[in-house]
């Protein structure tokens, strides 16, 4: 591919307005990072970042840090969109998806529709470290997890079971044969301060989804992507929609061509809106980081406004993303 400089890139995507919109909310222009940086989606990302920083400073690798950081959210039963306590599919079964990628090795591991194992990000990590595969799904993923020493457990909590029973009992309840509902995923992008990048993502998927449904989170290049030469990205929201835009790799390739993380996030969402104006009303949000630790985050609209967490220079912050429409 022809190298494109930053000015050419800016001209080609005409993002000047979006850049102006971004400068007040995002910490790009703030203190330059002097070590690792951890960037995660949603307020629960703060605890994930803090754990990741702890693991990294205790001598863990960046992959260890991202995995263990995401485990915090997977383990929390109060978070009903990720891991243990995540809302189940329409049959009442919790099916988890996750993926993690090492930007040095260009190597990802991912897991789809995993049942009865609460830490799919850790199983995905084992796919990288112990196999030559990239993605494992369903029963095979479950049996693989058992072989890797993970223990099966009931992932429905009293609270998530009650929500499912209430949904079942509601006449004409919403189903995913047609209609979407709100959804939050943990996505994390990290750098070690030496231009090594890792990205990961974990979710229980949409509540009441049709069994077997797989959306963006565990798909390499969709829910997450990392490349030490260009940066990393992750997505949260309507994964059925965003899968069609290969959001994370699209953002990373824009950064490779010279866009800042914020410009790349904005442009991805604007592209979605240009190709189908209905997407302006969608639940779509993205985060990105370049290898130098500069970050960006954008939400399509105010109804699905992403708050994102940044851990940098020893400080843990929660920030509001840019809203595009
Ligand atoms: N973005 C997560 C999902 O749609 O499952």
XYZ file of C-alpha atoms and ligand atoms in Angstrom:
330
model
C 0.000 0.000 0.000
C 1.271 3.542 -0.870
C 2.329 5.395 2.252
C 0.007 8.358 2.843
C 1.196 11.321 4.872
C -0.893 12.969 7.539
C -1.897 15.938 5.388
C -3.096 13.693 2.544
C -5.044 11.605 4.987
C -6.713 14.649 6.511
C -7.690 15.899 3.052
C -9.040 12.553 1.953
C -11.413 12.091 4.847
C -12.279 15.760 5.460
C -12.397 15.414 9.201
C -11.548 18.995 10.104
C -14.911 19.611 11.780
C -14.646 16.434 13.749
C -11.175 17.359 14.960
C -12.462 20.645 16.310
C -15.291 18.798 18.047
C -12.831 16.491 19.756
C -10.412 18.847 21.401
C -12.380 19.726 24.524
C -13.172 16.220 25.769
C -10.224 14.037 24.972
C -6.867 14.105 26.697
C -4.715 13.942 23.535
C -3.170 17.352 24.135
C -2.702 16.739 27.863
C 0.410 15.452 29.611
C 2.448 13.145 27.390
C 2.667 9.612 28.788
C 5.990 8.563 30.275
C 5.202 4.869 30.734
C 2.341 2.462 30.143
C -1.117 3.722 29.222
C -4.362 1.770 29.678
C -7.563 2.838 27.912
C -10.914 1.112 28.518
C -14.575 1.523 27.720
C -17.214 2.642 30.248
C -16.890 3.523 33.941
C -16.174 -0.118 34.828
C -13.034 0.292 32.712
C -11.449 2.307 35.513
C -11.148 -0.704 37.825
C -9.909 -2.764 34.861
C -7.209 -0.197 34.038
C -6.109 0.066 37.651
C -5.718 -3.703 37.913
C -3.888 -3.796 34.559
C -1.440 -1.124 35.757
C -0.876 -3.057 38.983
C -0.137 -6.300 37.089
C 2.199 -4.515 34.675
C 4.106 -2.729 37.439
C 4.477 -6.023 39.315
C 6.409 -7.396 36.322
C 3.616 -8.883 34.216
C 3.661 -8.561 30.439
C 1.301 -6.166 28.665
C -0.805 -9.181 27.619
C -0.978 -10.279 31.273
C -2.030 -6.764 32.242
C -4.855 -6.538 29.683
C -6.074 -10.063 30.487
C -6.087 -9.540 34.256
C -7.587 -6.069 33.911
C -10.504 -7.405 31.869
C -10.924 -10.279 34.380
C -11.987 -7.677 36.979
C -15.044 -6.785 34.905
C -15.761 -10.412 33.952
C -15.718 -11.397 37.653
C -18.086 -8.642 38.815
C -21.656 -10.012 39.052
C -23.096 -6.488 39.148
C -21.950 -5.882 35.549
C -24.681 -7.580 33.534
C -23.120 -7.273 30.083
C -19.803 -9.082 30.658
C -18.751 -12.434 32.194
C -20.241 -13.790 35.438
C -23.757 -12.356 35.899
C -23.992 -11.331 32.222
C -27.538 -11.513 30.858
C -28.255 -14.801 29.040
C -29.513 -15.663 25.569
C -33.207 -16.244 24.857
C -32.949 -19.810 26.224
C -31.529 -18.560 29.538
C -27.948 -19.679 28.802
C -25.053 -17.242 29.344
C -22.849 -17.295 26.218
C -19.624 -15.293 26.466
C -17.365 -13.843 23.750
C -13.855 -12.392 24.060
C -10.653 -11.717 22.167
C -7.138 -10.446 22.825
C -4.358 -9.428 20.427
C -0.607 -8.978 20.722
C 0.516 -6.164 18.413
C 4.106 -7.377 18.234
C 3.376 -10.898 17.060
C 0.290 -9.867 15.041
C -1.351 -12.714 16.905
C -4.869 -12.869 18.307
C -6.827 -15.473 20.258
C -10.594 -15.387 20.559
C -13.511 -17.315 21.972
C -17.161 -17.264 20.894
C -20.309 -18.572 22.631
C -18.439 -19.940 25.645
C -20.761 -21.308 28.331
C -20.114 -22.013 32.024
C -16.628 -20.429 32.097
C -16.540 -16.931 33.534
C -13.249 -15.619 32.076
C -13.404 -15.922 28.277
C -10.523 -13.416 27.872
C -8.246 -15.839 29.728
C -9.385 -18.734 27.549
C -8.721 -16.538 24.481
C -5.203 -15.887 25.829
C -4.643 -19.656 26.001
C -5.651 -19.925 22.342
C -2.682 -17.646 21.554
C -0.226 -19.302 23.883
C -1.137 -22.988 23.522
C -2.469 -23.493 19.988
C -1.867 -22.421 16.412
C -5.550 -21.483 16.062
C -7.036 -18.020 16.362
C -10.754 -18.462 17.104
C -12.614 -21.238 18.929
C -16.363 -21.428 19.387
C -19.173 -23.152 21.265
C -18.757 -26.655 22.613
C -15.205 -26.917 21.278
C -14.273 -23.712 23.103
C -15.809 -25.076 26.323
C -13.926 -28.393 26.053
C -10.713 -26.479 25.256
C -11.221 -24.356 28.392
C -11.614 -27.502 30.506
C -8.397 -28.907 29.041
C -6.664 -25.637 29.947
C -7.745 -26.112 33.577
C -10.701 -23.710 33.765
C -13.534 -24.809 36.039
C -17.177 -24.848 34.898
C -19.622 -22.880 36.996
C -23.123 -21.443 36.838
C -22.833 -17.968 35.308
C -26.434 -16.950 35.972
C -26.729 -15.010 39.212
C -30.024 -14.589 41.109
C -30.258 -11.083 39.596
C -29.628 -12.149 35.985
C -31.984 -15.133 36.329
C -34.690 -12.810 37.641
C -34.186 -10.444 34.672
C -34.466 -13.350 32.231
C -37.611 -14.756 33.911
C -39.184 -11.292 33.820
C -38.342 -10.919 30.122
C -39.825 -14.362 29.370
C -43.001 -13.508 31.275
C -43.529 -10.164 29.510
C -46.159 -10.469 26.778
C -44.725 -9.534 23.354
C -41.243 -9.238 24.840
C -38.516 -7.789 22.645
C -36.550 -10.417 20.738
C -33.521 -10.212 18.486
C -35.350 -11.675 15.584
C -36.002 -7.950 14.980
C -35.128 -5.309 17.611
C -31.886 -4.144 19.329
C -31.381 -3.213 23.041
C -28.703 -1.274 24.992
C -25.362 -3.022 25.440
C -21.961 -2.285 27.062
C -18.760 -4.234 26.365
C -15.384 -3.987 28.113
C -12.773 -3.092 25.515
C -9.175 -2.248 26.474
C -6.192 -0.937 24.531
C -2.789 -0.664 26.196
C 0.780 0.339 25.484
C 3.857 -0.323 27.606
C 5.464 3.079 26.957
C 7.815 1.456 24.422
C 5.384 1.338 21.498
C 4.170 -2.210 22.146
C 0.359 -2.397 21.856
C -2.194 -4.967 23.086
C -5.995 -4.853 22.720
C -8.753 -6.995 24.231
C -12.502 -7.177 24.512
C -15.017 -9.263 26.510
C -18.821 -9.440 26.570
C -21.843 -11.586 27.285
C -23.334 -10.190 24.061
C -26.828 -8.838 23.725
C -29.293 -9.920 26.363
C -31.861 -12.412 25.035
C -29.827 -12.941 21.841
C -30.648 -15.840 19.548
C -28.494 -18.792 20.710
C -25.325 -19.043 18.650
C -25.247 -15.328 17.791
C -21.697 -13.961 17.480
C -21.115 -10.231 17.006
C -18.068 -7.962 16.884
C -16.393 -8.522 20.269
C -14.563 -11.819 19.578
C -13.927 -11.130 15.882
C -10.369 -10.014 15.123
C -10.426 -6.555 13.525
C -14.018 -5.902 14.629
C -14.217 -5.786 18.442
C -10.460 -5.379 18.914
C -7.214 -5.025 16.997
C -3.594 -4.241 17.865
C -0.526 -3.520 15.757
C 2.678 -2.138 17.284
C 3.333 -0.169 14.091
C 0.013 1.687 14.113
C -1.881 1.324 17.412
C -4.921 -0.462 18.763
C -8.687 -0.039 18.896
C -11.824 -1.544 20.378
C -15.570 -1.123 19.882
C -18.660 -1.183 22.086
C -22.361 -1.123 21.268
C -24.449 -2.778 18.594
C -22.040 -5.481 17.480
C -24.440 -6.851 14.886
C -24.183 -3.512 13.119
C -20.546 -2.674 13.788
C -19.265 -6.049 12.569
C -20.209 -4.892 9.081
C -17.730 -2.014 9.355
C -14.730 -3.984 10.742
C -14.394 -1.053 13.113
C -11.163 -1.774 14.987
C -8.915 -2.620 12.064
C -10.388 0.279 10.074
C -9.395 2.675 12.869
C -5.917 1.165 13.202
C -5.272 1.448 9.460
C -6.390 5.109 9.542
C -3.859 5.755 12.322
C -1.221 4.029 10.198
C -1.987 6.515 7.416
C -1.455 9.476 9.750
C -4.720 10.080 11.599
C -4.607 10.752 15.321
C -6.584 8.246 17.439
C -9.385 10.802 17.856
C -9.542 11.599 14.144
C -9.640 7.890 13.311
C -12.473 7.193 15.805
C -14.486 10.138 14.483
C -13.960 9.184 10.868
C -15.012 5.570 11.419
C -18.336 6.663 12.925
C -18.847 9.322 10.251
C -18.240 6.675 7.593
C -20.944 4.518 9.189
C -23.324 7.493 9.119
C -22.470 8.397 5.520
C -23.064 4.893 4.238
C -26.421 4.665 6.020
C -27.904 7.751 7.756
C -29.967 5.432 10.013
C -26.674 4.564 11.700
C -26.658 8.048 13.281
C -29.220 6.631 15.727
C -27.254 3.463 16.408
C -25.490 2.383 19.583
C -21.926 2.672 18.310
C -18.813 3.834 20.154
C -15.098 3.263 19.702
C -11.778 3.826 21.462
C -8.246 3.968 20.042
C -4.647 4.499 21.056
C -1.501 4.958 19.001
C 1.827 3.363 19.986
C 2.887 6.627 21.683
C -0.038 6.344 24.093
C -2.203 9.133 22.617
C -5.880 8.212 22.915
C -9.214 8.887 21.240
C -12.842 7.933 21.915
C -16.084 8.720 20.103
C -19.798 7.933 20.382
C -22.259 8.127 17.522
C -24.892 10.037 19.532
C -25.807 11.302 22.993
C -28.250 8.429 23.654
C -25.291 6.027 23.667
C -22.650 8.265 25.194
C -19.434 6.410 25.959
C -17.526 7.328 29.065
C -14.029 5.924 28.861
C -11.286 5.315 31.396
C -7.628 6.247 30.980
C -4.749 5.224 33.244
C -1.651 7.296 32.459
C 1.332 8.656 34.410
C -0.002 7.005 37.543
C -3.401 8.742 37.261
C -6.750 7.018 36.697
C -9.396 9.156 34.972
C -12.919 8.808 33.628
C -13.625 11.010 30.589
C -16.488 11.771 28.222
C -16.018 10.748 24.611
C -16.724 13.020 21.678
C -20.350 12.787 20.498
C -20.707 13.024 16.725
C -24.458 13.377 16.054
N -20.659 -5.299 21.085
C -21.036 -6.427 21.788
C -22.110 -7.204 21.182
O -22.886 -6.679 20.382
O -22.212 -8.371 21.503
